[in-house]
Each structure stands twice: as C-alpha cells, then as structure tokens.
Tab-separated table of C-alpha atoms in Angstrom:
chain	number	residue	atom	x	y	z
Z	4	UNK	CA	-42.397	66.388	29.322
Z	5	UNK	CA	-45.681	68.169	30.247
Z	6	UNK	CA	-47.900	70.773	27.904
Z	7	UNK	CA	-47.655	74.560	28.133
Z	8	UNK	CA	-51.272	74.348	29.532
Z	9	UNK	CA	-50.649	71.335	31.744
Z	10	UNK	CA	-47.896	73.530	33.059
Z	11	UNK	CA	-50.208	76.526	33.436
Z	12	UNK	CA	-53.407	74.854	34.474
Z	13	UNK	CA	-51.620	73.280	37.051
Z	14	UNK	CA	-50.752	77.424	38.939
Z	15	UNK	CA	-52.698	78.706	41.335
Z	16	UNK	CA	-52.844	82.274	40.590
Z	17	UNK	CA	-53.785	85.127	42.527
Z	18	UNK	CA	-56.934	86.753	42.173
Z	19	UNK	CA	-56.155	90.261	41.345
Z	20	UNK	CA	-52.456	89.950	40.426
Z	21	UNK	CA	-52.195	86.976	38.083
Z	22	UNK	CA	-49.272	85.822	39.562
Z	23	UNK	CA	-48.972	82.061	41.616
Z	24	UNK	CA	-48.979	82.355	44.996
Z	25	UNK	CA	-46.519	80.427	45.563
Z	26	UNK	CA	-44.239	80.078	42.833
Z	27	UNK	CA	-39.905	79.559	44.198
Z	28	UNK	CA	-38.606	78.710	41.416
Z	29	UNK	CA	-40.044	82.532	39.853
Z	30	UNK	CA	-39.017	83.760	42.359
Z	31	UNK	CA	-35.750	83.156	42.324
Z	32	UNK	CA	-35.847	84.280	38.966
Z	33	UNK	CA	-37.082	87.480	40.285
Z	34	UNK	CA	-34.487	88.175	42.780
Z	35	UNK	CA	-31.269	87.461	40.409
Z	36	UNK	CA	-32.371	89.937	37.776
Z	37	UNK	CA	-33.209	93.051	39.802
Z	38	UNK	CA	-34.019	94.927	37.310
Z	39	UNK	CA	-34.872	98.988	35.558
Z	40	UNK	CA	-38.290	99.129	37.721
Z	41	UNK	CA	-39.443	102.127	34.491
Z	42	UNK	CA	-40.102	99.303	31.998
Z	43	UNK	CA	-39.647	96.232	30.406
Z	44	UNK	CA	-40.770	94.203	27.565
Z	45	UNK	CA	-42.201	91.656	26.369
Z	46	UNK	CA	-40.736	89.892	23.102
Z	47	UNK	CA	-44.072	86.913	21.296
Z	48	UNK	CA	-42.940	84.010	19.080
Z	49	UNK	CA	-44.797	85.234	15.512
Z	50	UNK	CA	-45.132	83.332	12.498
Z	51	UNK	CA	-41.979	85.226	10.625
Z	52	UNK	CA	-39.156	82.959	10.420
Z	53	UNK	CA	-35.942	84.533	9.135
Z	54	UNK	CA	-32.504	82.805	7.633
Z	55	UNK	CA	-29.270	83.080	9.595
Z	56	UNK	CA	-25.518	81.514	10.349
Z	57	UNK	CA	-27.202	78.094	12.074
Z	58	UNK	CA	-30.540	78.516	10.490
Z	59	UNK	CA	-34.298	79.301	10.072
Z	60	UNK	CA	-34.470	81.833	13.580
Z	61	UNK	CA	-38.500	82.495	15.150
Z	62	UNK	CA	-38.683	86.048	14.429
Z	63	UNK	CA	-40.482	87.791	18.284
Z	64	UNK	CA	-42.652	90.773	18.626
Z	65	UNK	CA	-41.935	92.868	21.704
Z	66	UNK	CA	-43.987	95.611	23.198
Z	67	UNK	CA	-43.060	97.655	26.024
Z	68	UNK	CA	-44.349	97.474	29.064
Z	69	UNK	CA	-43.861	100.825	31.516
Z	70	UNK	CA	-43.309	98.868	34.933
Z	71	UNK	CA	-40.448	96.693	36.285
Z	72	UNK	CA	-40.729	92.990	35.893
Z	73	UNK	CA	-43.700	91.105	37.907
Z	74	UNK	CA	-43.824	87.330	39.206
Z	75	UNK	CA	-46.604	86.966	37.026
Z	76	UNK	CA	-43.426	88.121	34.468
Z	77	UNK	CA	-41.508	85.348	35.957
Z	78	UNK	CA	-43.049	82.704	35.374
Z	79	UNK	CA	-44.436	83.227	31.470
Z	80	UNK	CA	-40.896	83.884	30.998
Z	81	UNK	CA	-39.826	80.740	32.661
Z	82	UNK	CA	-42.101	79.010	31.334
Z	83	UNK	CA	-42.033	79.671	27.747
Z	84	UNK	CA	-44.733	81.853	26.674
Z	85	UNK	CA	-43.140	84.922	26.611
Z	86	UNK	CA	-39.940	86.427	26.870
Z	87	UNK	CA	-39.464	89.193	29.350
Z	88	UNK	CA	-36.334	91.763	28.201
Z	89	UNK	CA	-35.211	93.676	30.689
Z	90	UNK	CA	-32.615	96.424	31.018
Z	91	UNK	CA	-29.797	96.350	34.650
Z	92	UNK	CA	-29.596	99.395	34.801
Z	93	UNK	CA	-30.842	101.327	37.827
Z	94	UNK	CA	-32.436	104.474	38.250
Z	95	UNK	CA	-28.780	105.107	40.381
Z	96	UNK	CA	-27.045	103.522	37.182
Z	97	UNK	CA	-25.879	100.656	39.530
Z	98	UNK	CA	-26.122	97.406	38.922
Z	99	UNK	CA	-27.129	94.031	40.132
Z	100	UNK	CA	-26.213	91.709	36.926
Z	101	UNK	CA	-24.269	92.541	33.786
Z	102	UNK	CA	-24.496	90.128	30.476
Z	103	UNK	CA	-22.018	89.524	27.084
Z	104	UNK	CA	-23.446	88.308	24.626
Z	105	UNK	CA	-21.994	86.721	21.439
Z	106	UNK	CA	-23.706	86.498	17.936
Z	107	UNK	CA	-20.235	85.143	15.907
Z	108	UNK	CA	-21.797	81.207	15.761
Z	109	UNK	CA	-18.757	80.066	14.089
Z	110	UNK	CA	-17.372	80.098	16.794
Z	111	UNK	CA	-19.795	78.341	19.058
Z	112	UNK	CA	-20.225	75.411	17.495
Z	113	UNK	CA	-17.967	74.135	20.294
Z	114	UNK	CA	-17.967	76.364	22.725
Z	115	UNK	CA	-17.990	73.925	26.124
Z	116	UNK	CA	-18.585	77.443	29.079
Z	117	UNK	CA	-15.528	77.500	31.382
Z	118	UNK	CA	-15.800	76.967	34.937
Z	119	UNK	CA	-12.966	79.058	36.445
Z	120	UNK	CA	-15.453	82.370	35.060
Z	121	UNK	CA	-18.591	83.478	37.526
Z	122	UNK	CA	-20.486	83.933	34.739
Z	123	UNK	CA	-23.469	81.961	33.603
Z	124	UNK	CA	-23.862	80.559	30.244
Z	125	UNK	CA	-27.178	80.535	28.155
Z	126	UNK	CA	-27.643	80.163	24.376
Z	127	UNK	CA	-29.410	83.174	22.783
Z	128	UNK	CA	-32.745	83.085	21.085
Z	129	UNK	CA	-30.999	83.285	17.714
Z	130	UNK	CA	-28.329	80.961	18.833
Z	131	UNK	CA	-25.545	82.910	20.488
Z	132	UNK	CA	-24.242	82.665	23.738
Z	133	UNK	CA	-25.222	84.931	26.902
Z	134	UNK	CA	-22.647	84.845	29.520
Z	135	UNK	CA	-23.743	86.939	32.363
Z	136	UNK	CA	-22.274	87.562	35.522
Z	137	UNK	CA	-24.602	88.127	38.663
Z	138	UNK	CA	-23.192	90.629	41.318
Z	139	UNK	CA	-24.014	90.161	45.648
Z	140	UNK	CA	-24.413	93.843	45.772
Z	141	UNK	CA	-24.802	96.537	43.615
Z	142	UNK	CA	-22.227	97.472	41.311
Z	143	UNK	CA	-21.888	100.704	39.388
Z	144	UNK	CA	-22.622	100.251	35.584
Z	145	UNK	CA	-19.682	101.892	34.537
Z	146	UNK	CA	-17.535	98.893	36.260
Z	147	UNK	CA	-19.853	96.434	35.661
Z	148	UNK	CA	-18.819	96.930	31.929
Z	149	UNK	CA	-15.553	96.966	32.624
Z	150	UNK	CA	-15.965	93.893	34.257
Z	151	UNK	CA	-18.203	92.101	31.230
Z	152	UNK	CA	-15.027	93.527	28.727
Z	153	UNK	CA	-12.604	91.695	30.594
Z	154	UNK	CA	-14.336	88.369	30.561
Z	155	UNK	CA	-15.364	88.866	26.882
Z	156	UNK	CA	-11.766	89.052	26.079
Z	157	UNK	CA	-10.845	86.401	28.065
Z	158	UNK	CA	-13.693	84.039	26.504
Z	159	UNK	CA	-11.707	85.076	23.167
Z	160	UNK	CA	-15.763	87.093	22.617
Z	161	UNK	CA	-14.374	90.567	22.236
Z	162	UNK	CA	-15.549	93.100	20.526
Z	163	UNK	CA	-19.066	92.115	22.107
Z	164	UNK	CA	-22.709	93.239	23.052
Z	165	UNK	CA	-22.106	94.489	26.935
Z	166	UNK	CA	-25.470	95.430	29.108
Z	167	UNK	CA	-25.580	97.501	30.631
Z	168	UNK	CA	-25.571	99.222	27.608
Z	169	UNK	CA	-25.660	102.946	29.016
Z	170	UNK	CA	-23.183	103.735	32.106
Z	171	UNK	CA	-26.658	106.638	33.301
Z	172	UNK	CA	-29.968	106.530	32.087
Z	173	UNK	CA	-30.552	110.570	30.239
Z	174	UNK	CA	-32.848	112.315	28.583
Z	175	UNK	CA	-31.901	110.628	25.450
Z	176	UNK	CA	-32.159	107.414	26.707
Z	177	UNK	CA	-35.055	107.626	29.471
Z	178	UNK	CA	-35.398	103.652	29.707
Z	179	UNK	CA	-31.762	102.407	28.938
Z	180	UNK	CA	-31.444	99.477	26.700
Z	181	UNK	CA	-32.385	95.896	27.011
Z	182	UNK	CA	-31.630	92.071	26.489
Z	183	UNK	CA	-33.121	88.984	26.995
Z	184	UNK	CA	-32.715	87.621	30.224
Z	185	UNK	CA	-31.832	83.683	29.986
Z	186	UNK	CA	-34.578	81.056	30.772
Z	187	UNK	CA	-36.963	81.261	28.968
Z	188	UNK	CA	-39.509	78.176	28.476
Z	189	UNK	CA	-37.197	76.465	31.318
Z	190	UNK	CA	-39.275	76.122	34.041
Z	191	UNK	CA	-36.705	76.748	36.469
Z	192	UNK	CA	-33.279	78.548	37.172
Z	193	UNK	CA	-30.656	76.512	37.221
C-alpha cells in the first residue's frame, strides 16, 4: 500500500489541464461513466461525523462544477482525493449507464452480489450498495429506469433510488440529479 501522497507524486501531470499524460484507468473510468457534460459535483470529506444504521458516517460537502468530468477529475476520484457525483442523463434524454441505490442496511449485511445479472456492485459511502448497469449503446432514460426498476425488484430492493432520476432535463431540473460514482479511492476500475 502507498499513501495518497506517494500515489499523487508518481503521476506526471499535464502542464495546462492538470491531468496525467497517460492514465489508462482514469480514461477507462471516463469511458465507462459517460455523463451529462453541463455539470457534476465534487464531494470532499469534512470533519463532521453522523450516526448511521451501521456506525459513524463521514459527511461530505458537495460543490457544483459547471463542466463535464475531466481526466483529472477521474484520477482524483480513483485516488480518493475527491468524489465525483455525476448525472447519467444526457441532454437528449438518453444515458450510457444507470444505477439503483439500496440504503436498507439491515437487508445488506449479508448481501452477496448475484453473478447472473449484468450489474456492477459497489458500496456507497454510507454503507449501502449501488448496482450499476453500463450499456454498450445509448438507452432512452425511460428504458434505463424501467430496466433498473426490474433489476431492483429481482434483487428485492424495490422501492429504491434509481438514477437517472429524471427522463428529461427541464427548466426546473436543468442539470438533473447526480449519484456518487463507484470506485472512489480504489485506484482502478475492476
């Protein structure tokens, strides 16, 4: 294991963008989680701890970033420096990925991810589980939501939070809602 400083100092940064000249894991992360390019959120840990169903939870502070996710953002997310919260909903009401979020901690104590569903599972920062479907081609957000609802029912999670939350960006929701992306602090994408 290396410390965060060891990891960061070993990366060669691009002089203008701050991104590494070559980081295949960060590029793979960006390619996997193609998201709304209007904005995303950056989550940073605070010194505030809250009680949760399974113990203390570190509270995060979120800042809206008025641009899409960059390679530097992906690198920082994978390194655990700050968390990227993104909206899968694109401006044409399509998406390349969708997620279901189960925060029913009692049911998740002994959860074993099934191998027969095309989903990636990861723990959320609160100890819940995110199930993420990544599509080979764009899917209409309505179709993606219905598919994730179906998976959530199969998993016994329904009702639960599904992302994208909207099927269309509107004047009331011009940026939509985001979800914390998986693999925070894992340094690579499985």
